[in-house]
PDB file of C-alpha atoms in Angstrom:
ATOM      1  CA  MET O 270     -12.834   6.929 -74.468  1.00  0.00           C
ATOM      2  CA  LYS O 271     -14.126   7.342 -70.896  1.00  0.00           C
ATOM      3  CA  ARG O 272     -11.965   6.279 -68.018  1.00  0.00           C
ATOM      4  CA  SER O 273     -13.575   4.357 -65.221  1.00  0.00           C
ATOM      5  CA  THR O 274     -12.772   5.643 -61.710  1.00  0.00           C
ATOM      6  CA  LYS O 275     -11.184   3.005 -59.501  1.00  0.00           C
ATOM      7  CA  TYR O 276     -11.403   2.453 -55.763  1.00  0.00           C
ATOM      8  CA  LEU O 277      -8.834   0.130 -54.179  1.00  0.00           C
ATOM      9  CA  GLY O 278      -7.827  -0.890 -57.669  1.00  0.00           C
ATOM     10  CA  ILE O 279     -11.346  -2.042 -58.597  1.00  0.00           C
ATOM     11  CA  PRO O 280     -13.347  -0.165 -61.275  1.00  0.00           C
ATOM     12  CA  ARG O 281     -16.292   1.871 -60.041  1.00  0.00           C
ATOM     13  CA  ASP O 282     -18.743  -0.075 -62.220  1.00  0.00           C
ATOM     14  CA  ALA O 283     -17.637  -3.325 -60.565  1.00  0.00           C
ATOM     15  CA  TRP O 284     -18.270  -1.789 -57.138  1.00  0.00           C
ATOM     16  CA  ILE O 285     -21.755  -0.673 -58.212  1.00  0.00           C
ATOM     17  CA  ARG O 286     -22.646  -4.104 -59.547  1.00  0.00           C
ATOM     18  CA  GLY O 287     -21.256  -5.864 -56.480  1.00  0.00           C
ATOM     19  CA  ILE O 288     -23.036  -3.593 -53.990  1.00  0.00           C
ATOM     20  CA  THR O 289     -26.292  -3.966 -55.927  1.00  0.00           C
ATOM     21  CA  MET O 290     -26.060  -7.750 -55.744  1.00  0.00           C
ATOM     22  CA  VAL O 291     -25.292  -7.659 -52.002  1.00  0.00           C
ATOM     23  CA  ILE O 292     -28.307  -5.417 -51.369  1.00  0.00           C
ATOM     24  CA  LEU O 293     -30.638  -7.641 -53.401  1.00  0.00           C
ATOM     25  CA  LEU O 294     -29.392 -10.798 -51.673  1.00  0.00           C
ATOM     26  CA  GLY O 295     -29.800  -9.073 -48.305  1.00  0.00           C
ATOM     27  CA  ILE O 296     -33.399  -8.125 -49.091  1.00  0.00           C
ATOM     28  CA  TRP O 297     -34.105 -11.667 -50.273  1.00  0.00           C
ATOM     29  CA  GLU O 298     -32.554 -13.201 -47.131  1.00  0.00           C
ATOM     30  CA  GLY O 299     -34.389 -10.794 -44.836  1.00  0.00           C
ATOM     31  CA  ALA O 300     -37.753 -11.336 -46.523  1.00  0.00           C
ATOM     32  CA  SER O 301     -37.317 -15.087 -46.223  1.00  0.00           C
ATOM     33  CA  ARG O 302     -36.298 -15.022 -42.567  1.00  0.00           C
ATOM     34  CA  LEU O 303     -39.188 -12.690 -41.680  1.00  0.00           C
ATOM     35  CA  GLY O 304     -41.653 -15.039 -43.346  1.00  0.00           C
ATOM     36  CA  LEU O 305     -42.618 -12.597 -46.079  1.00  0.00           C
ATOM     37  CA  VAL O 306     -41.900 -15.296 -48.664  1.00  0.00           C
ATOM     38  CA  SER O 307     -42.296 -19.033 -48.299  1.00  0.00           C
ATOM     39  CA  GLN O 308     -39.058 -20.941 -47.643  1.00  0.00           C
ATOM     40  CA  LEU O 309     -40.550 -23.822 -49.600  1.00  0.00           C
ATOM     41  CA  MET O 310     -41.383 -21.750 -52.680  1.00  0.00           C
ATOM     42  CA  LEU O 311     -38.379 -19.404 -52.582  1.00  0.00           C
ATOM     43  CA  PRO O 312     -35.606 -20.580 -50.233  1.00  0.00           C
ATOM     44  CA  ALA O 313     -33.271 -17.983 -48.753  1.00  0.00           C
ATOM     45  CA  PRO O 314     -29.764 -17.499 -50.225  1.00  0.00           C
ATOM     46  CA  SER O 315     -28.273 -19.093 -47.100  1.00  0.00           C
ATOM     47  CA  LYS O 316     -30.448 -22.170 -47.692  1.00  0.00           C
ATOM     48  CA  LEU O 317     -29.339 -22.309 -51.340  1.00  0.00           C
ATOM     49  CA  ALA O 318     -25.691 -22.106 -50.245  1.00  0.00           C
ATOM     50  CA  ALA O 319     -26.236 -25.041 -47.897  1.00  0.00           C
ATOM     51  CA  THR O 320     -27.978 -26.942 -50.705  1.00  0.00           C
ATOM     52  CA  LEU O 321     -25.027 -26.379 -53.036  1.00  0.00           C
ATOM     53  CA  GLY O 322     -22.688 -27.666 -50.339  1.00  0.00           C
ATOM     54  CA  ASN O 323     -24.789 -30.797 -49.952  1.00  0.00           C
ATOM     55  CA  LEU O 324     -24.902 -31.286 -53.737  1.00  0.00           C
ATOM     56  CA  ALA O 325     -21.117 -31.020 -53.851  1.00  0.00           C
ATOM     57  CA  THR O 326     -20.635 -33.710 -51.205  1.00  0.00           C
ATOM     58  CA  ASN O 327     -23.622 -36.064 -51.328  1.00  0.00           C
ATOM     59  CA  GLY O 328     -24.936 -35.393 -54.822  1.00  0.00           C
ATOM     60  CA  PHE O 329     -28.411 -35.622 -56.361  1.00  0.00           C
ATOM     61  CA  PRO O 330     -29.928 -37.711 -57.853  1.00  0.00           C
ATOM     62  CA  GLN O 331     -28.358 -41.139 -57.338  1.00  0.00           C
ATOM     63  CA  GLY O 332     -25.308 -39.628 -55.654  1.00  0.00           C
ATOM     64  CA  ILE O 333     -24.223 -37.625 -58.728  1.00  0.00           C
ATOM     65  CA  ILE O 334     -22.329 -34.624 -57.346  1.00  0.00           C
ATOM     66  CA  VAL O 335     -22.956 -31.148 -58.717  1.00  0.00           C
ATOM     67  CA  PHE O 336     -19.500 -30.905 -60.318  1.00  0.00           C
ATOM     68  CA  THR O 337     -20.398 -33.846 -62.566  1.00  0.00           C
ATOM     69  CA  HIS O 338     -23.607 -32.090 -63.607  1.00  0.00           C
ATOM     70  CA  MET O 339     -21.653 -28.904 -64.309  1.00  0.00           C
ATOM     71  CA  ARG O 340     -18.980 -30.661 -66.362  1.00  0.00           C
ATOM     72  CA  VAL O 341     -21.522 -32.512 -68.504  1.00  0.00           C
ATOM     73  CA  THR O 342     -23.592 -29.383 -69.178  1.00  0.00           C
ATOM     74  CA  ILE O 343     -20.606 -27.216 -70.037  1.00  0.00           C
ATOM     75  CA  PHE O 344     -19.184 -29.844 -72.383  1.00  0.00           C
ATOM     76  CA  ARG O 345     -22.499 -30.198 -74.217  1.00  0.00           C
ATOM     77  CA  ILE O 346     -22.897 -26.455 -74.607  1.00  0.00           C
ATOM     78  CA  LEU O 347     -19.336 -25.914 -75.790  1.00  0.00           C
ATOM     79  CA  GLN O 348     -19.598 -28.680 -78.372  1.00  0.00           C
ATOM     80  CA  GLY O 349     -22.809 -27.410 -79.925  1.00  0.00           C
ATOM     81  CA  TYR O 350     -21.923 -23.736 -79.623  1.00  0.00           C
ATOM     82  CA  LEU O 351     -18.473 -24.020 -81.188  1.00  0.00           C
ATOM     83  CA  ILE O 352     -19.617 -26.318 -84.003  1.00  0.00           C
ATOM     84  CA  GLY O 353     -22.499 -23.995 -84.835  1.00  0.00           C
ATOM     85  CA  ALA O 354     -20.317 -20.866 -84.788  1.00  0.00           C
ATOM     86  CA  PHE O 355     -17.426 -22.366 -86.757  1.00  0.00           C
ATOM     87  CA  VAL O 356     -19.786 -23.503 -89.523  1.00  0.00           C
ATOM     88  CA  ALA O 357     -21.965 -20.374 -89.547  1.00  0.00           C
ATOM     89  CA  ILE O 358     -19.223 -17.715 -89.676  1.00  0.00           C
ATOM     90  CA  PRO O 359     -17.487 -18.728 -92.940  1.00  0.00           C
ATOM     91  CA  LEU O 360     -20.827 -19.615 -94.531  1.00  0.00           C
ATOM     92  CA  GLY O 361     -22.303 -16.267 -93.530  1.00  0.00           C
ATOM     93  CA  LEU O 362     -19.277 -14.378 -94.858  1.00  0.00           C
ATOM     94  CA  MET O 363     -19.630 -16.145 -98.197  1.00  0.00           C
ATOM     95  CA  VAL O 364     -23.391 -15.673 -98.482  1.00  0.00           C
ATOM     96  CA  GLY O 365     -23.183 -12.026 -97.443  1.00  0.00           C
ATOM     97  CA  GLN O 366     -20.771 -11.178-100.246  1.00  0.00           C
ATOM     98  CA  ILE O 367     -22.850 -12.763-103.012  1.00  0.00           C
ATOM     99  CA  ALA O 368     -26.100 -10.827-103.430  1.00  0.00           C
ATOM    100  CA  LEU O 369     -27.789 -13.494-105.545  1.00  0.00           C
ATOM    101  CA  LEU O 370     -26.933 -16.231-103.048  1.00  0.00           C
ATOM    102  CA  GLU O 371     -28.131 -14.067-100.157  1.00  0.00           C
ATOM    103  CA  ARG O 372     -31.506 -13.518-101.843  1.00  0.00           C
ATOM    104  CA  ALA O 373     -31.784 -17.228-102.580  1.00  0.00           C
ATOM    105  CA  VAL O 374     -31.142 -18.436 -99.027  1.00  0.00           C
ATOM    106  CA  ASN O 375     -32.910 -15.601 -97.186  1.00  0.00           C
ATOM    107  CA  PRO O 376     -36.312 -17.389 -97.042  1.00  0.00           C
ATOM    108  CA  ILE O 377     -34.630 -20.536 -95.730  1.00  0.00           C
ATOM    109  CA  VAL O 378     -32.732 -18.633 -93.049  1.00  0.00           C
ATOM    110  CA  THR O 379     -35.841 -16.706 -91.988  1.00  0.00           C
ATOM    111  CA  PHE O 380     -37.892 -19.902 -91.814  1.00  0.00           C
ATOM    112  CA  ALA O 381     -35.284 -21.927 -89.893  1.00  0.00           C
ATOM    113  CA  ARG O 382     -34.472 -19.268 -87.297  1.00  0.00           C
ATOM    114  CA  SER O 383     -38.207 -18.804 -86.614  1.00  0.00           C
ATOM    115  CA  ILE O 384     -38.546 -22.388 -85.405  1.00  0.00           C
ATOM    116  CA  ALA O 385     -38.171 -22.741 -81.662  1.00  0.00           C
ATOM    117  CA  THR O 386     -35.249 -25.134 -81.249  1.00  0.00           C
ATOM    118  CA  ILE O 387     -36.803 -26.955 -78.323  1.00  0.00           C
ATOM    119  CA  SER O 388     -39.813 -27.840 -80.509  1.00  0.00           C
ATOM    120  CA  LEU O 389     -37.457 -30.033 -82.547  1.00  0.00           C
ATOM    121  CA  LEU O 390     -36.617 -32.195 -79.517  1.00  0.00           C
ATOM    122  CA  PRO O 391     -39.133 -34.981 -80.352  1.00  0.00           C
ATOM    123  CA  LEU O 392     -37.787 -35.167 -83.905  1.00  0.00           C
ATOM    124  CA  ALA O 393     -34.177 -35.203 -82.717  1.00  0.00           C
ATOM    125  CA  ILE O 394     -34.951 -38.069 -80.353  1.00  0.00           C
ATOM    126  CA  ALA O 395     -36.783 -39.987 -83.097  1.00  0.00           C
ATOM    127  CA  TRP O 396     -33.921 -39.523 -85.561  1.00  0.00           C
ATOM    128  CA  PHE O 397     -30.853 -39.729 -83.319  1.00  0.00           C
ATOM    129  CA  GLY O 398     -32.070 -41.279 -80.077  1.00  0.00           C
ATOM    130  CA  VAL O 399     -31.822 -39.878 -76.551  1.00  0.00           C
ATOM    131  CA  GLY O 400     -28.013 -39.945 -76.423  1.00  0.00           C
ATOM    132  CA  GLU O 401     -25.469 -37.158 -76.659  1.00  0.00           C
ATOM    133  CA  LEU O 402     -25.793 -36.668 -80.424  1.00  0.00           C
ATOM    134  CA  SER O 403     -29.359 -35.361 -80.334  1.00  0.00           C
ATOM    135  CA  LYS O 404     -28.535 -32.965 -77.492  1.00  0.00           C
ATOM    136  CA  VAL O 405     -25.429 -31.531 -79.156  1.00  0.00           C
ATOM    137  CA  LEU O 406     -27.170 -31.212 -82.530  1.00  0.00           C
ATOM    138  CA  LEU O 407     -30.024 -29.184 -81.041  1.00  0.00           C
ATOM    139  CA  ILE O 408     -27.568 -26.816 -79.357  1.00  0.00           C
ATOM    140  CA  THR O 409     -25.664 -26.574 -82.639  1.00  0.00           C
ATOM    141  CA  TYR O 410     -28.911 -25.739 -84.448  1.00  0.00           C
ATOM    142  CA  ALA O 411     -29.708 -22.918 -82.027  1.00  0.00           C
ATOM    143  CA  ALA O 412     -26.211 -21.412 -82.294  1.00  0.00           C
ATOM    144  CA  PHE O 413     -25.884 -21.820 -86.054  1.00  0.00           C
ATOM    145  CA  TRP O 414     -28.836 -19.712 -87.183  1.00  0.00           C
ATOM    146  CA  ALA O 415     -28.172 -16.870 -84.746  1.00  0.00           C
ATOM    147  CA  VAL O 416     -24.529 -16.545 -85.800  1.00  0.00           C
ATOM    148  CA  LEU O 417     -25.308 -17.045 -89.503  1.00  0.00           C
ATOM    149  CA  THR O 418     -27.977 -14.340 -89.554  1.00  0.00           C
ATOM    150  CA  ASN O 419     -25.796 -11.743 -87.858  1.00  0.00           C
ATOM    151  CA  THR O 420     -22.783 -12.579 -90.013  1.00  0.00           C
ATOM    152  CA  ILE O 421     -24.771 -12.155 -93.228  1.00  0.00           C
ATOM    153  CA  GLN O 422     -26.269  -8.894 -91.988  1.00  0.00           C
ATOM    154  CA  GLY O 423     -22.830  -7.670 -90.985  1.00  0.00           C
ATOM    155  CA  VAL O 424     -21.458  -8.201 -94.490  1.00  0.00           C
ATOM    156  CA  ARG O 425     -24.550  -6.785 -96.204  1.00  0.00           C
ATOM    157  CA  SER O 426     -24.514  -3.642 -94.039  1.00  0.00           C
ATOM    158  CA  LEU O 427     -20.862  -2.927 -94.795  1.00  0.00           C
ATOM    159  CA  ASP O 428     -20.470   0.623 -96.116  1.00  0.00           C
ATOM    160  CA  PRO O 429     -19.304   0.400 -99.772  1.00  0.00           C
ATOM    161  CA  VAL O 430     -17.050   3.391 -99.094  1.00  0.00           C
ATOM    162  CA  TYR O 431     -14.816   1.157 -96.954  1.00  0.00           C
ATOM    163  CA  VAL O 432     -14.400  -1.277 -99.833  1.00  0.00           C
ATOM    164  CA  SER O 433     -13.722   1.546-102.294  1.00  0.00           C
ATOM    165  CA  VAL O 434     -11.080   3.064-100.023  1.00  0.00           C
ATOM    166  CA  GLY O 435      -9.476  -0.334 -99.562  1.00  0.00           C
ATOM    167  CA  ARG O 436      -9.261  -0.810-103.296  1.00  0.00           C
ATOM    168  CA  MET O 437      -7.800   2.672-103.694  1.00  0.00           C
ATOM    169  CA  TYR O 438      -4.951   1.577-101.435  1.00  0.00           C
ATOM    170  CA  GLY O 439      -4.371  -1.558-103.498  1.00  0.00           C
ATOM    171  CA  ALA O 440      -6.344  -4.113-101.480  1.00  0.00           C
ATOM    172  CA  ARG O 441      -7.792  -6.831-103.685  1.00  0.00           C
ATOM    173  CA  GLY O 442      -9.194 -10.320-103.208  1.00  0.00           C
ATOM    174  CA  VAL O 443      -7.979 -12.026-100.024  1.00  0.00           C
ATOM    175  CA  LYS O 444      -6.199  -8.911 -98.817  1.00  0.00           C
ATOM    176  CA  LEU O 445      -9.376  -6.835 -99.168  1.00  0.00           C
ATOM    177  CA  PHE O 446     -11.327  -9.465 -97.282  1.00  0.00           C
ATOM    178  CA  PHE O 447      -8.955  -9.678 -94.321  1.00  0.00           C
ATOM    179  CA  ARG O 448      -8.107  -5.979 -94.177  1.00  0.00           C
ATOM    180  CA  VAL O 449     -11.567  -4.458 -94.751  1.00  0.00           C
ATOM    181  CA  ILE O 450     -14.546  -6.822 -94.943  1.00  0.00           C
ATOM    182  CA  LEU O 451     -13.775  -9.134 -92.018  1.00  0.00           C
ATOM    183  CA  PRO O 452     -12.787  -6.403 -89.504  1.00  0.00           C
ATOM    184  CA  ALA O 453     -15.903  -4.395 -90.380  1.00  0.00           C
ATOM    185  CA  THR O 454     -18.095  -7.484 -89.937  1.00  0.00           C
ATOM    186  CA  LEU O 455     -16.613  -8.728 -86.660  1.00  0.00           C
ATOM    187  CA  PRO O 456     -18.792  -6.547 -84.377  1.00  0.00           C
ATOM    188  CA  ARG O 457     -21.928  -8.118 -85.857  1.00  0.00           C
ATOM    189  CA  ILE O 458     -20.359 -11.578 -85.623  1.00  0.00           C
ATOM    190  CA  PHE O 459     -19.691 -11.061 -81.916  1.00  0.00           C
ATOM    191  CA  ALA O 460     -23.259  -9.820 -81.471  1.00  0.00           C
ATOM    192  CA  GLY O 461     -24.524 -13.004 -83.104  1.00  0.00           C
ATOM    193  CA  MET O 462     -22.291 -15.150 -80.914  1.00  0.00           C
ATOM    194  CA  LYS O 463     -23.678 -13.485 -77.779  1.00  0.00           C
ATOM    195  CA  ILE O 464     -27.252 -14.073 -78.929  1.00  0.00           C
ATOM    196  CA  ALA O 465     -26.383 -17.677 -79.789  1.00  0.00           C
ATOM    197  CA  LEU O 466     -24.857 -18.183 -76.349  1.00  0.00           C
ATOM    198  CA  GLY O 467     -28.092 -17.154 -74.664  1.00  0.00           C
ATOM    199  CA  LEU O 468     -30.086 -19.477 -76.907  1.00  0.00           C
ATOM    200  CA  CYS O 469     -27.767 -22.399 -76.133  1.00  0.00           C
ATOM    201  CA  PHE O 470     -28.278 -21.959 -72.396  1.00  0.00           C
ATOM    202  CA  MET O 471     -32.052 -21.939 -72.888  1.00  0.00           C
ATOM    203  CA  VAL O 472     -31.958 -25.053 -75.062  1.00  0.00           C
ATOM    204  CA  ILE O 473     -29.713 -27.032 -72.710  1.00  0.00           C
ATOM    205  CA  ILE O 474     -32.391 -27.085 -70.012  1.00  0.00           C
ATOM    206  CA  GLY O 475     -34.905 -28.711 -72.332  1.00  0.00           C
ATOM    207  CA  VAL O 476     -32.567 -31.248 -73.920  1.00  0.00           C
ATOM    208  CA  GLU O 477     -31.165 -32.390 -70.569  1.00  0.00           C
ATOM    209  CA  MET O 478     -34.625 -33.077 -69.178  1.00  0.00           C
ATOM    210  CA  VAL O 479     -35.043 -36.102 -71.457  1.00  0.00           C
ATOM    211  CA  GLY O 480     -33.139 -39.372 -71.355  1.00  0.00           C
ATOM    212  CA  THR O 481     -30.396 -38.434 -68.908  1.00  0.00           C
ATOM    213  CA  VAL O 482     -29.713 -37.998 -65.200  1.00  0.00           C
ATOM    214  CA  GLN O 483     -26.517 -35.996 -65.704  1.00  0.00           C
ATOM    215  CA  GLY O 484     -26.386 -32.283 -66.422  1.00  0.00           C
ATOM    216  CA  LEU O 485     -27.869 -29.245 -64.712  1.00  0.00           C
ATOM    217  CA  GLY O 486     -31.078 -29.553 -66.721  1.00  0.00           C
ATOM    218  CA  ALA O 487     -31.448 -33.141 -65.497  1.00  0.00           C
ATOM    219  CA  LEU O 488     -30.728 -31.968 -61.952  1.00  0.00           C
ATOM    220  CA  ILE O 489     -33.553 -29.426 -62.189  1.00  0.00           C
ATOM    221  CA  GLN O 490     -35.897 -32.001 -63.741  1.00  0.00           C
ATOM    222  CA  GLN O 491     -35.223 -34.577 -61.028  1.00  0.00           C
ATOM    223  CA  SER O 492     -35.675 -32.025 -58.251  1.00  0.00           C
ATOM    224  CA  ARG O 493     -39.335 -31.460 -59.163  1.00  0.00           C
ATOM    225  CA  TRP O 494     -40.210 -35.095 -58.440  1.00  0.00           C
ATOM    226  CA  PHE O 495     -39.186 -34.505 -54.823  1.00  0.00           C
ATOM    227  CA  TYR O 496     -40.509 -30.935 -54.725  1.00  0.00           C
ATOM    228  CA  ARG O 497     -36.986 -29.686 -53.971  1.00  0.00           C
ATOM    229  CA  THR O 498     -37.303 -26.083 -55.080  1.00  0.00           C
ATOM    230  CA  ASP O 499     -33.974 -25.330 -53.420  1.00  0.00           C
ATOM    231  CA  ILE O 500     -32.199 -27.747 -55.773  1.00  0.00           C
ATOM    232  CA  ALA O 501     -34.094 -26.422 -58.799  1.00  0.00           C
ATOM    233  CA  ILE O 502     -33.156 -22.819 -57.962  1.00  0.00           C
ATOM    234  CA  ALA O 503     -29.533 -23.791 -57.204  1.00  0.00           C
ATOM    235  CA  GLY O 504     -29.253 -25.495 -60.607  1.00  0.00           C
ATOM    236  CA  THR O 505     -30.796 -22.483 -62.316  1.00  0.00           C
ATOM    237  CA  VAL O 506     -28.360 -20.138 -60.559  1.00  0.00           C
ATOM    238  CA  LEU O 507     -25.400 -22.252 -61.683  1.00  0.00           C
ATOM    239  CA  ILE O 508     -26.584 -22.146 -65.291  1.00  0.00           C
ATOM    240  CA  GLY O 509     -26.959 -18.374 -65.046  1.00  0.00           C
ATOM    241  CA  LEU O 510     -23.455 -18.033 -63.614  1.00  0.00           C
ATOM    242  CA  PHE O 511     -21.973 -20.118 -66.428  1.00  0.00           C
ATOM    243  CA  GLY O 512     -23.811 -18.015 -68.984  1.00  0.00           C
ATOM    244  CA  LEU O 513     -22.515 -14.845 -67.341  1.00  0.00           C
ATOM    245  CA  ALA O 514     -18.938 -16.159 -67.286  1.00  0.00           C
ATOM    246  CA  MET O 515     -19.015 -17.092 -70.975  1.00  0.00           C
ATOM    247  CA  SER O 516     -20.601 -13.762 -71.892  1.00  0.00           C
ATOM    248  CA  LEU O 517     -17.842 -11.921 -70.015  1.00  0.00           C
ATOM    249  CA  LEU O 518     -15.279 -14.021 -71.878  1.00  0.00           C
ATOM    250  CA  LEU O 519     -16.812 -12.960 -75.205  1.00  0.00           C
ATOM    251  CA  ASP O 520     -16.763  -9.333 -74.058  1.00  0.00           C
ATOM    252  CA  PHE O 521     -13.079  -9.692 -73.197  1.00  0.00           C
ATOM    253  CA  LEU O 522     -12.259 -11.227 -76.579  1.00  0.00           C
ATOM    254  CA  GLU O 523     -14.208  -8.472 -78.322  1.00  0.00           C
ATOM    255  CA  ARG O 524     -12.275  -5.766 -76.457  1.00  0.00           C
ATOM    256  CA  LEU O 525      -9.032  -7.582 -77.245  1.00  0.00           C
ATOM    257  CA  LEU O 526      -9.712  -8.055 -80.961  1.00  0.00           C
ATOM    258  CA  LEU O 527     -11.793  -4.930 -81.602  1.00  0.00           C
ATOM    259  CA  PRO O 528     -10.536  -2.136 -79.329  1.00  0.00           C
ATOM    260  CA  TRP O 529     -11.629   0.441 -81.886  1.00  0.00           C
ATOM    261  CA  ALA O 530     -15.229  -0.852 -81.878  1.00  0.00           C
ATOM    262  CA  VAL O 531     -15.411  -0.800 -78.077  1.00  0.00           C
ATOM    263  CA  GLY O 532     -14.071   2.737 -78.116  1.00  0.00           C
ATOM    264  CA  LEU O 533     -16.829   3.835 -80.484  1.00  0.00           C
ATOM    265  CA  GLU O 534     -19.487   2.272 -78.269  1.00  0.00           C
ATOM    266  CA  GLU O 535     -18.199   4.153 -75.224  1.00  0.00           C
ATOM    267  CA  VAL O 536     -18.164   7.450 -77.122  1.00  0.00           C
ATOM    268  CA  GLU O 537     -21.789   6.885 -78.190  1.00  0.00           C
ATOM    269  CA  ARG O 538     -22.802   6.355 -74.578  1.00  0.00           C
TER     270      ARG O 538
END
């Protein structure tokens, strides 16, 4: 396993990422101030910071402050994401272990995951209305198929040698599952959860643009009526930051639960 060099107690990779971001923001700010890009079309970072401050104090639209938008969006994503993952993981583990069942459901899984989730928005509204249920169900749909697919593939790609060795050491039934099958499948499960997370953040924008004034998607939608590109970009940046934070959390949990898998990835690099 490689060791990351640290400077002032901070890993070198973190320094590289931080310096890169500072340089890019500096170029963006300079280009905007010099008039190389339109302030109306692409406001400078300093303008976006001022916009965020105004959103935090005065709010938009109808005086709804940005923290309310953030709370609503995060809650919707977490509901749909966790429901989808908690249903998909055990189902995928079961389907993956039964070859006949896997062959039977494979066409259904392939068909369902090929449908763009946002295309189901009109149906969700017709069936469940424009309230919270339709929004959460669409996010759940997006998360479910991504996690299910990767979980099934993780079980199906398990090397039979691992199972044979486990049985040689007396592992059977539940013990074999928890000692061999589940640990070997977890890397693919985490991969599916990361893919699902990205899909959920894409879906939330679409579902919050209909029938609500709360949420970051609604904030972005309302900003276009007033041609406030600064608000639209600020909302987009916040969504990206939330996605990054949740992705880092998944990375942390993966390193915590699967230190051996992370070690193998670093050796391969």
